[in-house]
């Protein structure tokens, strides 16, 4: 006979074999989530997934390249702006999947909601040459370098997102 309860694992504080509540290595915020009757981290996980959209920023000799994993998002759900000619803003919204009346959900792990990330650009960028592409759920924004005096500040410019096809780092 197994020592695990017949109703399964992962029921948080209601699981007599779950020691997470008393584990000194689990952050206190996680311990409070275990008391959630809908399951551990059900709300906070969704909120944090949207709030913590991860973006990599690398600098090459030719450009600054921003890369974000955005699986399942369409280019229509994304917006890229240049604010005051020195701040790159990446934002979007993942819509919640439509629920049917007869659907019974067993687990919901994909997040939905809005996100926004902003990056202050250095002065050595060519704001007129910014390009973006979305390919296989990966957003890539290319900000080419220019002379330091090419950036004069002032307004908001929207950047079109192209659909990528094939490989390579060129813009579409």
Tab-separated table of C-alpha atoms in Angstrom:
chain	number	residue	atom	x	y	z
A	1	UNK	CA	0.000	0.000	0.000
A	2	UNK	CA	1.376	3.391	-0.972
A	3	UNK	CA	2.001	6.097	1.589
A	4	UNK	CA	0.797	8.862	-0.708
A	5	UNK	CA	-2.817	9.947	-0.372
A	6	UNK	CA	-5.269	8.539	-2.917
A	7	UNK	CA	-6.369	12.028	-3.968
A	8	UNK	CA	-2.971	12.791	-5.505
A	9	UNK	CA	-0.070	15.104	-4.775
A	10	UNK	CA	0.202	18.848	-5.016
A	11	UNK	CA	-2.739	19.867	-2.837
A	12	UNK	CA	-0.592	22.247	-0.785
A	13	UNK	CA	-1.510	22.714	2.871
A	14	UNK	CA	-4.221	20.068	2.547
A	15	UNK	CA	-1.637	17.412	1.700
A	16	UNK	CA	-0.465	15.755	4.960
A	17	UNK	CA	2.825	14.724	3.296
A	18	UNK	CA	3.667	18.203	1.970
A	19	UNK	CA	6.503	19.723	4.013
A	20	UNK	CA	6.788	22.924	1.931
A	21	UNK	CA	5.013	25.004	4.565
A	22	UNK	CA	7.772	24.212	7.069
A	23	UNK	CA	10.735	24.150	4.693
A	24	UNK	CA	13.177	26.960	5.644
A	25	UNK	CA	14.370	27.156	2.022
A	26	UNK	CA	10.939	27.964	0.591
A	27	UNK	CA	10.250	31.733	0.516
A	28	UNK	CA	7.464	32.871	2.825
A	29	UNK	CA	5.439	34.103	-0.152
A	30	UNK	CA	5.401	30.529	-1.499
A	31	UNK	CA	4.267	29.226	1.892
A	32	UNK	CA	1.212	31.524	1.816
A	33	UNK	CA	0.404	30.323	-1.696
A	34	UNK	CA	0.126	26.774	-0.382
A	35	UNK	CA	-2.985	27.818	1.553
A	36	UNK	CA	-4.787	28.780	-1.660
A	37	UNK	CA	-7.706	26.378	-2.085
A	38	UNK	CA	-7.408	26.492	-5.884
A	39	UNK	CA	-3.912	25.054	-5.712
A	40	UNK	CA	-0.455	26.394	-4.986
A	41	UNK	CA	0.460	29.575	-6.825
A	42	UNK	CA	-2.725	29.656	-8.914
A	43	UNK	CA	-3.118	33.448	-8.960
A	44	UNK	CA	0.388	34.616	-8.188
A	45	UNK	CA	1.902	32.315	-10.825
A	46	UNK	CA	-0.249	33.868	-13.556
A	47	UNK	CA	0.451	37.410	-12.415
A	48	UNK	CA	4.189	36.808	-12.151
A	49	UNK	CA	4.387	35.085	-15.542
A	50	UNK	CA	2.937	38.134	-17.236
A	51	UNK	CA	4.878	40.637	-15.127
A	52	UNK	CA	8.185	38.864	-15.583
A	53	UNK	CA	8.359	38.623	-19.344
A	54	UNK	CA	12.026	37.815	-19.872
A	55	UNK	CA	13.965	39.873	-22.401
A	56	UNK	CA	17.616	39.403	-23.366
A	57	UNK	CA	19.592	42.479	-24.484
A	58	UNK	CA	22.870	41.946	-26.253
A	59	UNK	CA	25.161	44.451	-27.881
A	60	UNK	CA	27.032	43.575	-31.050
A	61	UNK	CA	29.450	45.820	-32.948
A	62	UNK	CA	26.583	46.759	-35.321
A	63	UNK	CA	23.473	46.877	-33.105
A	64	UNK	CA	21.655	46.339	-29.828
A	65	UNK	CA	19.479	43.217	-30.089
A	66	UNK	CA	16.508	42.537	-27.796
A	67	UNK	CA	15.106	38.992	-27.747
A	68	UNK	CA	11.973	37.825	-25.904
A	69	UNK	CA	10.307	34.425	-25.770
A	70	UNK	CA	6.596	35.040	-26.314
A	71	UNK	CA	5.130	31.626	-27.158
A	72	UNK	CA	1.630	31.649	-28.542
A	73	UNK	CA	1.454	35.403	-29.128
A	74	UNK	CA	0.570	36.756	-32.549
A	75	UNK	CA	2.139	39.922	-33.893
A	76	UNK	CA	-1.275	41.610	-33.624
A	77	UNK	CA	-1.100	41.094	-29.842
A	78	UNK	CA	2.286	42.866	-29.575
A	79	UNK	CA	3.190	46.522	-29.702
A	80	UNK	CA	6.668	48.022	-29.928
A	81	UNK	CA	7.120	51.757	-29.433
A	82	UNK	CA	10.008	54.158	-29.283
A	83	UNK	CA	9.210	56.771	-26.626
A	84	UNK	CA	11.043	60.122	-26.712
A	85	UNK	CA	13.604	58.608	-29.107
A	86	UNK	CA	15.452	56.942	-26.235
A	87	UNK	CA	13.161	54.344	-24.636
A	88	UNK	CA	12.173	51.063	-26.296
A	89	UNK	CA	8.801	49.810	-25.044
A	90	UNK	CA	7.650	46.238	-25.730
A	91	UNK	CA	4.083	45.511	-24.646
A	92	UNK	CA	1.305	43.104	-25.408
A	93	UNK	CA	-1.625	41.142	-24.157
A	94	UNK	CA	-2.293	37.423	-24.193
A	95	UNK	CA	-6.030	36.814	-24.323
A	96	UNK	CA	-7.574	34.244	-22.022
A	97	UNK	CA	-8.846	31.187	-23.868
A	98	UNK	CA	-12.602	31.198	-24.395
A	99	UNK	CA	-14.331	28.847	-21.974
A	100	UNK	CA	-17.221	26.692	-23.058
A	101	UNK	CA	-20.022	26.019	-20.590
A	102	UNK	CA	-19.404	22.258	-20.611
A	103	UNK	CA	-15.597	22.460	-20.273
A	104	UNK	CA	-14.001	21.051	-17.154
A	105	UNK	CA	-10.455	22.337	-16.549
A	106	UNK	CA	-8.022	20.000	-14.803
A	107	UNK	CA	-5.009	22.309	-14.840
A	108	UNK	CA	-4.407	25.885	-15.980
A	109	UNK	CA	-0.717	26.794	-16.283
A	110	UNK	CA	-0.612	29.177	-19.253
A	111	UNK	CA	-0.845	32.797	-18.242
A	112	UNK	CA	-2.958	35.535	-19.756
A	113	UNK	CA	-2.996	39.275	-19.340
A	114	UNK	CA	-0.916	42.311	-20.228
A	115	UNK	CA	2.802	42.840	-20.037
A	116	UNK	CA	5.155	45.725	-20.692
A	117	UNK	CA	8.930	46.087	-20.624
A	118	UNK	CA	10.857	49.318	-21.210
A	119	UNK	CA	14.546	49.805	-21.936
A	120	UNK	CA	16.431	53.090	-21.984
A	121	UNK	CA	18.531	53.062	-25.137
A	122	UNK	CA	22.071	54.400	-25.249
A	123	UNK	CA	22.764	57.516	-27.296
A	124	UNK	CA	24.651	55.650	-30.016
A	125	UNK	CA	21.563	54.193	-31.774
A	126	UNK	CA	19.914	54.888	-35.123
A	127	UNK	CA	16.236	55.137	-34.163
A	128	UNK	CA	15.131	55.296	-37.803
A	129	UNK	CA	16.652	51.863	-38.477
A	130	UNK	CA	14.864	49.893	-35.734
A	131	UNK	CA	13.291	46.659	-36.986
A	132	UNK	CA	11.452	43.784	-35.340
A	133	UNK	CA	10.382	40.281	-36.270
A	134	UNK	CA	8.356	37.552	-34.592
A	135	UNK	CA	9.281	34.028	-35.571
A	136	UNK	CA	8.208	30.812	-33.824
A	137	UNK	CA	7.222	32.697	-30.676
A	138	UNK	CA	10.515	34.588	-30.400
A	139	UNK	CA	10.467	38.367	-30.769
A	140	UNK	CA	13.694	39.956	-31.981
A	141	UNK	CA	14.122	43.745	-32.025
A	142	UNK	CA	17.206	45.071	-33.814
A	143	UNK	CA	18.361	48.594	-32.897
A	144	UNK	CA	21.281	49.559	-35.156
A	145	UNK	CA	24.105	51.713	-33.828
A	146	UNK	CA	24.789	55.231	-35.109
A	147	UNK	CA	26.801	58.298	-34.184
A	148	UNK	CA	26.089	59.576	-30.634
A	149	UNK	CA	24.605	62.874	-31.915
A	150	UNK	CA	21.943	61.100	-34.064
A	151	UNK	CA	19.500	60.907	-31.125
A	152	UNK	CA	17.637	64.170	-30.405
A	153	UNK	CA	14.573	63.066	-28.317
A	154	UNK	CA	10.935	64.176	-28.569
A	155	UNK	CA	8.095	61.859	-29.639
A	156	UNK	CA	6.732	58.289	-29.906
A	157	UNK	CA	7.406	56.113	-32.951
A	158	UNK	CA	5.712	52.737	-33.539
A	159	UNK	CA	7.771	49.885	-34.992
A	160	UNK	CA	6.121	47.329	-37.304
A	161	UNK	CA	6.567	43.647	-36.458
A	162	UNK	CA	7.316	41.432	-39.453
A	163	UNK	CA	6.682	37.716	-39.656
A	164	UNK	CA	9.899	35.769	-39.950
A	165	UNK	CA	10.361	33.052	-42.514
A	166	UNK	CA	13.435	30.928	-42.667
A	167	UNK	CA	16.515	31.737	-40.648
A	168	UNK	CA	18.727	34.755	-40.384
A	169	UNK	CA	18.755	38.018	-38.510
A	170	UNK	CA	17.611	40.379	-41.272
A	171	UNK	CA	14.407	42.327	-40.915
A	172	UNK	CA	11.227	41.504	-42.828
